Short mmCIF file of C-alpha atoms and ligand atoms in Angstrom, two decimals:
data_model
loop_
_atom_site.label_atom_id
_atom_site.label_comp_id
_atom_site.label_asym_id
_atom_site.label_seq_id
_atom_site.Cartn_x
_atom_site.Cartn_y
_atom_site.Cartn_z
CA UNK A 248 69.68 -31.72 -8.98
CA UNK A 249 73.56 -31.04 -9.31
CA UNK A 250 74.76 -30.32 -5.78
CA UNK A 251 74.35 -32.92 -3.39
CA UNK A 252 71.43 -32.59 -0.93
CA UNK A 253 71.35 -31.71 3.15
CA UNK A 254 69.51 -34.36 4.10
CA UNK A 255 68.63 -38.22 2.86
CA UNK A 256 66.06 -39.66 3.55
CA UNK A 257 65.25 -43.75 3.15
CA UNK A 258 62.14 -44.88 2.15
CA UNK A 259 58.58 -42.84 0.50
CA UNK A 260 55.97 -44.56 2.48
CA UNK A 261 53.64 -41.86 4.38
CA UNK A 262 56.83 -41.29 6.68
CA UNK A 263 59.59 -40.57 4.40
CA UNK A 264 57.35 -38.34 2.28
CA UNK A 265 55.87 -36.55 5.43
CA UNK A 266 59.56 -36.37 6.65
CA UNK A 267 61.02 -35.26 3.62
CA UNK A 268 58.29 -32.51 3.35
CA UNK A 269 58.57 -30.99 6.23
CA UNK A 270 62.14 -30.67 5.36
CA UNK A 271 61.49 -28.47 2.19
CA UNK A 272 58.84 -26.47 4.33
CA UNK A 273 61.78 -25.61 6.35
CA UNK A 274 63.97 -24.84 3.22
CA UNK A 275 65.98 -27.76 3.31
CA UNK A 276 66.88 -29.30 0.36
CA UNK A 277 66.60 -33.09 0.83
CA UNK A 278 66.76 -36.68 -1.55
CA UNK A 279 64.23 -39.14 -1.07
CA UNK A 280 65.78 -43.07 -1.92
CA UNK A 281 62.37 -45.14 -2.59
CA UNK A 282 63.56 -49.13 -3.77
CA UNK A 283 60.22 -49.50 -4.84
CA UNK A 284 56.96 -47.39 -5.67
CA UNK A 285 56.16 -44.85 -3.33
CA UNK A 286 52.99 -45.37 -0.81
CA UNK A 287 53.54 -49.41 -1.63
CA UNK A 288 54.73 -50.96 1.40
CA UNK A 289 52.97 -50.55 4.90
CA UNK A 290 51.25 -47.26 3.64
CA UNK A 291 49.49 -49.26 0.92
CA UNK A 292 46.00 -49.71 -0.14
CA UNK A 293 43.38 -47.09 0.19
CA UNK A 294 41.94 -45.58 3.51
CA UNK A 295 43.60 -45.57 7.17
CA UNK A 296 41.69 -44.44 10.26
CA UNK A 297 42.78 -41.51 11.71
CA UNK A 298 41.61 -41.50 15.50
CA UNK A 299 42.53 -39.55 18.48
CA UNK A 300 41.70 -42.36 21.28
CA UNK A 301 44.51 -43.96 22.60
CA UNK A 302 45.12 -45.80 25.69
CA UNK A 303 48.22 -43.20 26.28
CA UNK A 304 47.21 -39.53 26.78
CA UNK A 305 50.39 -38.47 25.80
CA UNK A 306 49.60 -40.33 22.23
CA UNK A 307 46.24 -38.91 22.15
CA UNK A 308 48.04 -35.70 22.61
CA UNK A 309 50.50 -35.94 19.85
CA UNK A 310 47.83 -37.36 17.44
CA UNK A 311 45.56 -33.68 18.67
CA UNK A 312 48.72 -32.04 17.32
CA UNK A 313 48.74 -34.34 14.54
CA UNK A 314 45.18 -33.39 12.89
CA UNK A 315 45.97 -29.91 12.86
CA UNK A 316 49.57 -30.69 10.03
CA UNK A 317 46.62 -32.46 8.19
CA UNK A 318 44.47 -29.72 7.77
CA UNK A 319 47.39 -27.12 6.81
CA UNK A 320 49.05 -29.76 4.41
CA UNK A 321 45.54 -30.72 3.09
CA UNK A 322 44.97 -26.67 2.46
CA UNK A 323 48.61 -26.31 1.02
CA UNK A 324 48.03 -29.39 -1.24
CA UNK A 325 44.95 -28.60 -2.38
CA UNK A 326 43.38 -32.21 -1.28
CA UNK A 327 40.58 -33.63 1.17
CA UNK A 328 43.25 -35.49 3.16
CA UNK A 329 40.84 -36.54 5.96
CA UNK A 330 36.82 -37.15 5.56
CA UNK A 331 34.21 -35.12 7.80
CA UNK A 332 32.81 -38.51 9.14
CA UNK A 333 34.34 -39.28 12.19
CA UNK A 334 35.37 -42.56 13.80
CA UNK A 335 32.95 -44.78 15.93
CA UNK A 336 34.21 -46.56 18.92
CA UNK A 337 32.42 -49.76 20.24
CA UNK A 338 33.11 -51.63 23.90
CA UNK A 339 34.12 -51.32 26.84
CA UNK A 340 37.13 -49.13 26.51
CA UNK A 341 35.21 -46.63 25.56
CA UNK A 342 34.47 -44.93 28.90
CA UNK A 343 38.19 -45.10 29.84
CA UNK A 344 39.75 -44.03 25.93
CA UNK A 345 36.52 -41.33 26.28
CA UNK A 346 38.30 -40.35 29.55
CA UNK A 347 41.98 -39.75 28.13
CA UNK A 348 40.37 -37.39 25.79
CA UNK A 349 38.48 -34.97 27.78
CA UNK A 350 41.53 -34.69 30.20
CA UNK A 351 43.79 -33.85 27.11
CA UNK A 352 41.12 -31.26 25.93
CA UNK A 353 40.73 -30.04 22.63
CA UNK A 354 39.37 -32.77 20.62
CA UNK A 355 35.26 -33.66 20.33
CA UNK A 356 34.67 -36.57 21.44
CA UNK A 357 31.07 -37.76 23.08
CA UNK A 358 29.38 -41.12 23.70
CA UNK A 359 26.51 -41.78 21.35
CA UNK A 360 23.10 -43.47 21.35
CA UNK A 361 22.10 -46.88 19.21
CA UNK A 362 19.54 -44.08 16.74
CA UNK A 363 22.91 -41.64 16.44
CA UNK A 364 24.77 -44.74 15.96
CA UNK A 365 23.00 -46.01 13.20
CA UNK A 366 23.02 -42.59 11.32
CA UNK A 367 26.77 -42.12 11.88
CA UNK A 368 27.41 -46.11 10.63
CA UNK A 369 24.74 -46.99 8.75
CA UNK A 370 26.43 -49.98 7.40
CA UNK A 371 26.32 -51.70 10.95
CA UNK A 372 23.60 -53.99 12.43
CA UNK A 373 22.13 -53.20 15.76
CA UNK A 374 24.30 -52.81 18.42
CA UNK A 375 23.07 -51.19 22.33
CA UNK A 376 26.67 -51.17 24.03
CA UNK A 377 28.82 -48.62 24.88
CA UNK A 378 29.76 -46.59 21.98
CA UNK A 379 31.45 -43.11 21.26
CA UNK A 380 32.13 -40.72 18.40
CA UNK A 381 35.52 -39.40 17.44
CA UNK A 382 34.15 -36.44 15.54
CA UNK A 383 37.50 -34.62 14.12
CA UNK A 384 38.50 -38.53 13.25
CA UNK A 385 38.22 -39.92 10.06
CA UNK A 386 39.19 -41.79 6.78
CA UNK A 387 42.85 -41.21 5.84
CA UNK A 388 42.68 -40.51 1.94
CA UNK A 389 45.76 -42.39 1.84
CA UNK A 390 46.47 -42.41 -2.32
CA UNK A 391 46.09 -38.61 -2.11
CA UNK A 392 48.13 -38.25 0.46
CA UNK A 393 50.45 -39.87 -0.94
CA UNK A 394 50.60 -38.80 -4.54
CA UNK A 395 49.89 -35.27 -3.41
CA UNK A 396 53.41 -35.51 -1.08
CA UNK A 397 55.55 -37.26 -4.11
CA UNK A 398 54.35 -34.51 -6.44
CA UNK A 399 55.13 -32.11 -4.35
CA UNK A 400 58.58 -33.40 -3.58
CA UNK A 401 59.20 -34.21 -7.67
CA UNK A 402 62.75 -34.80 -8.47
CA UNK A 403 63.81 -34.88 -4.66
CA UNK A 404 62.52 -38.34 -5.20
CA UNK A 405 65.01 -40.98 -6.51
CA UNK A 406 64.48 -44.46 -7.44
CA UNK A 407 67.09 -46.01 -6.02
CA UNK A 408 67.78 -48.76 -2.92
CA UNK A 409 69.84 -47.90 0.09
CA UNK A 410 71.72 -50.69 0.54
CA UNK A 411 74.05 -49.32 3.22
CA UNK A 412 74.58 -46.33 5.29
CA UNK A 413 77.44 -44.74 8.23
CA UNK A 414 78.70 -41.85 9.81
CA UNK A 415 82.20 -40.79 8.15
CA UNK A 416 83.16 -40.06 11.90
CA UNK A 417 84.12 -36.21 10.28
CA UNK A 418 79.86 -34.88 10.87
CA UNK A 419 78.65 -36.30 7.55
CA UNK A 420 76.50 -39.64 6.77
CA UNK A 421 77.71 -41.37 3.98
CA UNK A 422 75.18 -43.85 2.10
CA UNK A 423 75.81 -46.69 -0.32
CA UNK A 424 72.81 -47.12 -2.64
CA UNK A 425 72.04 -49.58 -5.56
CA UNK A 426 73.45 -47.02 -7.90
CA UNK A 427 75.37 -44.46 -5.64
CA UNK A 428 77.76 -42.62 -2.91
CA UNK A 429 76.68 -39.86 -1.62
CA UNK A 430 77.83 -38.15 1.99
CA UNK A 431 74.93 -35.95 3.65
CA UNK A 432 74.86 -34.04 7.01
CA UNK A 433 72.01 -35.88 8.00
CA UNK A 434 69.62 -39.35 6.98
CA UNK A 435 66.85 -40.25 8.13
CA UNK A 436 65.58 -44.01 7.88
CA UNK A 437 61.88 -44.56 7.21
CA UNK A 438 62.18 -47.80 5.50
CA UNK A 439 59.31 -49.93 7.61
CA UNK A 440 60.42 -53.32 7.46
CA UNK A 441 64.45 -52.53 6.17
CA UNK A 442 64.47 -49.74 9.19
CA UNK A 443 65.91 -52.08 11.63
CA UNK A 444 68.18 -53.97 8.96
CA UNK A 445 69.77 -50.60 8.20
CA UNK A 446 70.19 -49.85 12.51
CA UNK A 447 72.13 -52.97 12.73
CA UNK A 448 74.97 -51.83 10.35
CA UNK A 449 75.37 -48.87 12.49
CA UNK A 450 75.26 -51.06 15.89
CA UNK A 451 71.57 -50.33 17.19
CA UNK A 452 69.14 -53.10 17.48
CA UNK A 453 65.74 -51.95 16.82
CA UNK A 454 63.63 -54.03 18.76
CA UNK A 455 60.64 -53.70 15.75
CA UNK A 456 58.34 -57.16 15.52
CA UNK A 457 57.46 -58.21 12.04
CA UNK A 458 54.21 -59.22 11.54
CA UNK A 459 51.69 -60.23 8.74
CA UNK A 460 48.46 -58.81 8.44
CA UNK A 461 45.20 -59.06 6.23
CA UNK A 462 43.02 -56.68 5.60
CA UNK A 463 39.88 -56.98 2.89
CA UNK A 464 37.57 -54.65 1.31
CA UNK A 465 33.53 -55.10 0.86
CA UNK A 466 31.24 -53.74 -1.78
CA UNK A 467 28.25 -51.61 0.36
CA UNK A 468 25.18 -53.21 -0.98
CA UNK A 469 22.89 -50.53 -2.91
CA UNK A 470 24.39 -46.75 -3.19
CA UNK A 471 26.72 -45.47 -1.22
CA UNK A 472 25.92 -43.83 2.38
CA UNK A 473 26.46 -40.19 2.17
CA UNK A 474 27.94 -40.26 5.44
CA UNK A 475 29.70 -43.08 6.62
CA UNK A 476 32.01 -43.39 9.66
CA UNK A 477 35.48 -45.38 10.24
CA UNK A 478 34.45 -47.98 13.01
CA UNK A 479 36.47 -49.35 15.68
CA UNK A 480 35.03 -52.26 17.29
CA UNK A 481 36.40 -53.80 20.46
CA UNK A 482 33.17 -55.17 21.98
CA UNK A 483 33.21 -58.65 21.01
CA UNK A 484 29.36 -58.97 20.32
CA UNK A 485 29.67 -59.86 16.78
CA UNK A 486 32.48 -62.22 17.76
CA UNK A 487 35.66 -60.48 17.54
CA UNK A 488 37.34 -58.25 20.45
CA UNK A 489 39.64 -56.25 18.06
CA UNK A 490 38.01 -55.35 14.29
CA UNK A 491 38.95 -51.75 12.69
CA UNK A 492 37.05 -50.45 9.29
CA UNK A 493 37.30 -47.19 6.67
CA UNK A 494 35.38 -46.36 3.80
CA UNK A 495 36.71 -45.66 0.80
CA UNK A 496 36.42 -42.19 -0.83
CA UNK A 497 33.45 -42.07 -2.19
CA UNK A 498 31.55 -44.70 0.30
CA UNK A 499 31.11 -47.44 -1.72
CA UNK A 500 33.83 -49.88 -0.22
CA UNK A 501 35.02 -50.73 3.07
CA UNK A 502 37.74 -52.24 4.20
CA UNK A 503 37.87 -54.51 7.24
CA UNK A 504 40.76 -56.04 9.42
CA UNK A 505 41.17 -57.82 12.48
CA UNK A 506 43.87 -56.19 14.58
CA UNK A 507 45.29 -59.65 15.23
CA UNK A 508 48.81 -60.09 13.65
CA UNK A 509 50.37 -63.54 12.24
CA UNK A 510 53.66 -63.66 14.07
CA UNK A 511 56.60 -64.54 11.41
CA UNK A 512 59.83 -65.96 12.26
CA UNK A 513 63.79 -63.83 11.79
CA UNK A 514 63.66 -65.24 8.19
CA UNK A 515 60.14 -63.77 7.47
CA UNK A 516 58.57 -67.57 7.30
CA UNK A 517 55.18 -67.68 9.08
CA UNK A 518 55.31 -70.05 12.15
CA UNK A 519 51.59 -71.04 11.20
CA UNK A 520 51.67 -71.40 7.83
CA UNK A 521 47.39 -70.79 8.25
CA UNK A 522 47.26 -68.16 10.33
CA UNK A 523 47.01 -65.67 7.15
CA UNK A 524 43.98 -67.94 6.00
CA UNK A 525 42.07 -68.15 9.31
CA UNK A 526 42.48 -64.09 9.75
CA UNK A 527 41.10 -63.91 6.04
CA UNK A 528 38.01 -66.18 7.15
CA UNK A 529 37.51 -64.51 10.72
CA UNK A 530 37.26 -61.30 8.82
CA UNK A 531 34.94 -62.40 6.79
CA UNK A 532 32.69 -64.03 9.07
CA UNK A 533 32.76 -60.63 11.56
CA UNK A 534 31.52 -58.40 8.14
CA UNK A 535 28.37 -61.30 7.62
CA UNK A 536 27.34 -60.49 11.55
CA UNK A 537 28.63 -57.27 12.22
CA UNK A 538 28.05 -55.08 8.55
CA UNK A 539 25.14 -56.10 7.37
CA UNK A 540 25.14 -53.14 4.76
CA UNK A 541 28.26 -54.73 3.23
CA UNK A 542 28.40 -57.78 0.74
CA UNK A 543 29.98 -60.07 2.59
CA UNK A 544 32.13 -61.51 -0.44
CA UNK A 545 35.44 -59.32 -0.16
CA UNK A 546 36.36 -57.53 -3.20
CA UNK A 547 40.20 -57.07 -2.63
CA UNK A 548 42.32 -58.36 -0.76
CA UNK A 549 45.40 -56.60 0.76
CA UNK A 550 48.17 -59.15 2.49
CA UNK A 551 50.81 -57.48 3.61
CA UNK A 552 53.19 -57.11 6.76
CA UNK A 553 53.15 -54.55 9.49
CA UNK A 554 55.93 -53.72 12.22
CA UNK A 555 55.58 -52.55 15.39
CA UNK A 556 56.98 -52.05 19.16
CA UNK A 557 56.96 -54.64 21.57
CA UNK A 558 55.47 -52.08 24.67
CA UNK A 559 52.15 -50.99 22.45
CA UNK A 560 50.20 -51.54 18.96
CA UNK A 561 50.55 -48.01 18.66
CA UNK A 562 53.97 -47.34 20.07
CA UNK A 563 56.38 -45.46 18.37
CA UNK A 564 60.00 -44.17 18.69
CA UNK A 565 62.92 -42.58 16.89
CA UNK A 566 66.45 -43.96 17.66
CA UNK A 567 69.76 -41.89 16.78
CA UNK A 568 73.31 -42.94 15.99
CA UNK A 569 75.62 -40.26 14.88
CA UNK A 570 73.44 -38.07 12.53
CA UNK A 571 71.51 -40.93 11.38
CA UNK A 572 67.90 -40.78 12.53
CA UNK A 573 65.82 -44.56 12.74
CA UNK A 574 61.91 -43.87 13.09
CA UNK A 575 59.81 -47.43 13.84
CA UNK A 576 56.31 -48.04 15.37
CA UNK A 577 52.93 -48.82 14.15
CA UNK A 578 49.78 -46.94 13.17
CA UNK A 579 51.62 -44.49 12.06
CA UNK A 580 49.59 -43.09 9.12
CA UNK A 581 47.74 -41.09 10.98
CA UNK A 582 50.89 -39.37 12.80
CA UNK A 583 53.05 -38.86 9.96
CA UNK A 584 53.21 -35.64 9.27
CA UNK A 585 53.72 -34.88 12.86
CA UNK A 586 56.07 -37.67 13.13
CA UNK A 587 57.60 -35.85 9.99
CA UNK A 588 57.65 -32.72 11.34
CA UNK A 589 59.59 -34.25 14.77
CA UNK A 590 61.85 -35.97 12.20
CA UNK A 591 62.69 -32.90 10.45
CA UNK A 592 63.81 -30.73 13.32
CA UNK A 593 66.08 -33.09 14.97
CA UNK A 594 68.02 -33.61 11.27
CA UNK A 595 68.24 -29.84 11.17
CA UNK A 596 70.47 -30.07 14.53
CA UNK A 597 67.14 -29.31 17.16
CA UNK A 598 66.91 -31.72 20.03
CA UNK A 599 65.40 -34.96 19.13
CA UNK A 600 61.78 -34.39 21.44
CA UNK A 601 62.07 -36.19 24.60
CA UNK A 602 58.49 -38.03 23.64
CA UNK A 603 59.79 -39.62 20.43
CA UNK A 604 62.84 -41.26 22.48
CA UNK A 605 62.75 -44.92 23.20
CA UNK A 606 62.64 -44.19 27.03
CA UNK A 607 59.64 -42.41 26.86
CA UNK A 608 57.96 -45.89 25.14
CA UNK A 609 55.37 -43.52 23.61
CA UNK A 610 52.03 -45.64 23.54
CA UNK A 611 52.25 -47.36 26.62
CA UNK A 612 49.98 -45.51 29.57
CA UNK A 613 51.75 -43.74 32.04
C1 FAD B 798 46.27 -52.98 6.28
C2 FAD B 798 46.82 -51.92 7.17
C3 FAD B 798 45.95 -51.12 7.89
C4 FAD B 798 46.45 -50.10 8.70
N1 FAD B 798 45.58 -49.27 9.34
C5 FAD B 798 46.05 -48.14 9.91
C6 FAD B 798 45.15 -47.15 10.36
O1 FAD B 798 43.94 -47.34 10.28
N2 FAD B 798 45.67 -46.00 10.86
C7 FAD B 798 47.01 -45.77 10.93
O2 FAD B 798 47.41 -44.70 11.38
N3 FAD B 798 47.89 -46.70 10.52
C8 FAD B 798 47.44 -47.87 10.00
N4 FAD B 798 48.31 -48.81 9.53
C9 FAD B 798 49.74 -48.62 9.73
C10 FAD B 798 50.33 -47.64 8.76
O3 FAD B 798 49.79 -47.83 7.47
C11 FAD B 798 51.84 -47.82 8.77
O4 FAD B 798 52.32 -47.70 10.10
C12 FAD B 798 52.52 -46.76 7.91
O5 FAD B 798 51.99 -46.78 6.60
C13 FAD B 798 54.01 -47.02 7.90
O6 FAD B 798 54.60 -46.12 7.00
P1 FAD B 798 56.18 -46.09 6.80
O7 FAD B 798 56.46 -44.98 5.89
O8 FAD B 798 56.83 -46.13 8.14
O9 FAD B 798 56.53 -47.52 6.17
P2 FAD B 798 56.30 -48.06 4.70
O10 FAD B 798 55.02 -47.57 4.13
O11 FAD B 798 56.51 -49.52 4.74
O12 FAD B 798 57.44 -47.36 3.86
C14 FAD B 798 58.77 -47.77 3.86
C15 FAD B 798 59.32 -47.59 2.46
O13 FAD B 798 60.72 -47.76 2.50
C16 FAD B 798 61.11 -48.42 1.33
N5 FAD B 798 62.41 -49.03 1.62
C17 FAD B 798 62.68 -50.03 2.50
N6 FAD B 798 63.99 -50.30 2.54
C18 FAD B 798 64.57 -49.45 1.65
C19 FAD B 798 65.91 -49.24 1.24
N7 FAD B 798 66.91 -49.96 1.76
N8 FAD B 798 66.16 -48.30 0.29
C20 FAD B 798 65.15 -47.56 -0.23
N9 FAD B 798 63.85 -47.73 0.12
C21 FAD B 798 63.57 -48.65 1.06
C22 FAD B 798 59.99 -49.42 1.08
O14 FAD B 798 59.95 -49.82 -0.29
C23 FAD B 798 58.76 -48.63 1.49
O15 FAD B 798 58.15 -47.96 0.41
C24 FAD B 798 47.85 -49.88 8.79
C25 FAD B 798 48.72 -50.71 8.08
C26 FAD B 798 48.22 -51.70 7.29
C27 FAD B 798 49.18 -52.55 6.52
#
């Protein structure tokens, strides 16, 4: 690429790609800085749940909006971005979450029976509480997703680290990279855990919470379900209030996590050093009561950190300083290419939606 680009964009995890692709959709030409391998930080690892419930409706809303980019990007890309299967829901939020989703209309959602439950998850033991079936949720195929964006962004993508960026106070953003200076008109930072490191040079404190997480992956014992659903648990009858699951493609794994976080200090040092190891064991002792179609001996093991908003676990916000646009939250696989969209239209000069703004502290119930 010769001339110099509109718009950079830091970071090719689900947000930066999704970001930087709705850019070229809009004819934009646009440069992609990725300090490691694209898809490997937060995005990483196979599968993500995509699910409409929320405890916001506006959320639910913008994740409705959200499933249809999926389904044009996954017919543009030629890729099954989303399984058929749906998402179960288990506990007592369901009535309420079952609530926010009729009143936002437009997404199929019912409660379902322990016989419907049991073909929907077949991997789960017995369970009579309340329950409910996302059916236009599903399993994020996150590799394709992700391979399928970086392809079809090719050279826009550059290996390279942003190590600094500023406005030049004349309407351009100038950014300092490992191996470069390059002014833009616009950036926009989607670098998950360096997001708020790169706010602070520009004077914006991000307030984004570091975490750690574990998440680990079972073998399903015999061959594979044909139809297999992502599972949400919340009902604390196989011991644990907050448990989320996805199949792999092809239904032969699943991979389990506790929604619990292990806090980590400003330097990134744990302030339980076993935290990580009891998550790891709670996890494992959830799958032996809860997913009885699963070897309970985890087959991979993904350790990795998270960040997200201090007023929700699936809050999310974009901040702006002079041209530069800083997106942060968590959960935010499934609204990517939305988010992207969003992103792309206020770099291209369109008002920043009033949603995405901190003030509107999108996650937490209204
Ligand atoms: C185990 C696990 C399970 C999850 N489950 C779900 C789920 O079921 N549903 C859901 O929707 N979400 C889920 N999430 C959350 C979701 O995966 C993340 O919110 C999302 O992937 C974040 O993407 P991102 O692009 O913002 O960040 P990242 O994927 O972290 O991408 C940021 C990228 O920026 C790069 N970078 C950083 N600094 C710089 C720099 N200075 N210069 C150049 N590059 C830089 C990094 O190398 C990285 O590749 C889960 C997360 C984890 C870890």
């Amino acid at each position: 690429m010769d001339r110099v680009p509109e718009v950079a964009v830091v970071g090719a995890g689900i947000v930066g790609l999704c970001t930087a692709y709705a850019l070229t959709e809009r004819g934009t030409a646009v440069r992609v800085y990725e300090s490691g391998v694209p898809g490997h930080g937060q995005s990483g690892g196979q599968s993500r749940i995509f699910r409409h419930a929320h405890d916001d409706a506006r959320l639910a809303d913008f994740t409705r909006q959200g499933r249809a980019v999926w389904d044009e990007w996954a017919d543009r890309l030629g890729a099954e971005l989303i399984s058929q299967d749906g998402v179960v829901a288990l506990g007592r939020s369901v009535p309420g979450r079952l609530r926010i989703l009729q009143d936002v209309g437009g997404i199929p959602a019912r409660t379902v029976d322990s016989a419907e439950l049991h073909t929907r998850m077949p991997l789960l033991a017995d369970y009579r509480g309340p329950a409910m079936l996302d059916e236009a949720g599903g399993a994020i195929r996150t590799r394709a997703a992700v391979e399928s964006l970086a392809n079809a962004l090719g050279d826009a993508m550059v290996p390279d680290e942003v190590i600094s960026l500023h406005p030049t106070g004349h309407g351009t953003v100038e950014v300092l990279s490992a191996v470069g200076r390059e002014e833009y008109a616009t950036a926009v930072v989607c670098a998950g855990l360096g997001t708020a490191r790169l706010a602070r040079n520009v004077g914006l404190s991000l307030p984004v919470q570091p975490a750690a997480h574990v998440r680990l992956t079972f073998q399903v014992r015999g061959s594979p379900p044909q139809q297999v659903a992502c599972l949400q648990d919340s009902s604390g009858d196989f011991g644990e209030v907050g448990v989320y699951a996805a199949p792999y493609p092809g239904n032969s794994r699943y991979a389990v996590g506790l929604s619990q976080t292990v806090e980590v200090r400003e330097d990134g040092s744990f302030a339980d050093p076993n935290a990580l190891v009891a998550l790891n064991d709670r996890a494992r002792a959830y799958v032996s009561h809860a997913l009885p179609g699963l070897d309970p001996e985890p087959v991979e093991y993904l350790h990795c950190w998270v960040t997200s908003l201090p007023w929700s676990e699936d809050g999310m916000a974009v901040w702006e300083a002079d041209r530069i646009l800083f997106a942060a939250g968590h959960n935010l696989f499934k609204q990517a290419p939305r988010l992207g969209r969003a992103l792309a239209g206020a770099a291209m000069d369109e008002e920043l939606e009033e949603i995405l703004r901190p003030a509107a502290t999108l996650g937490q119930p209204r």
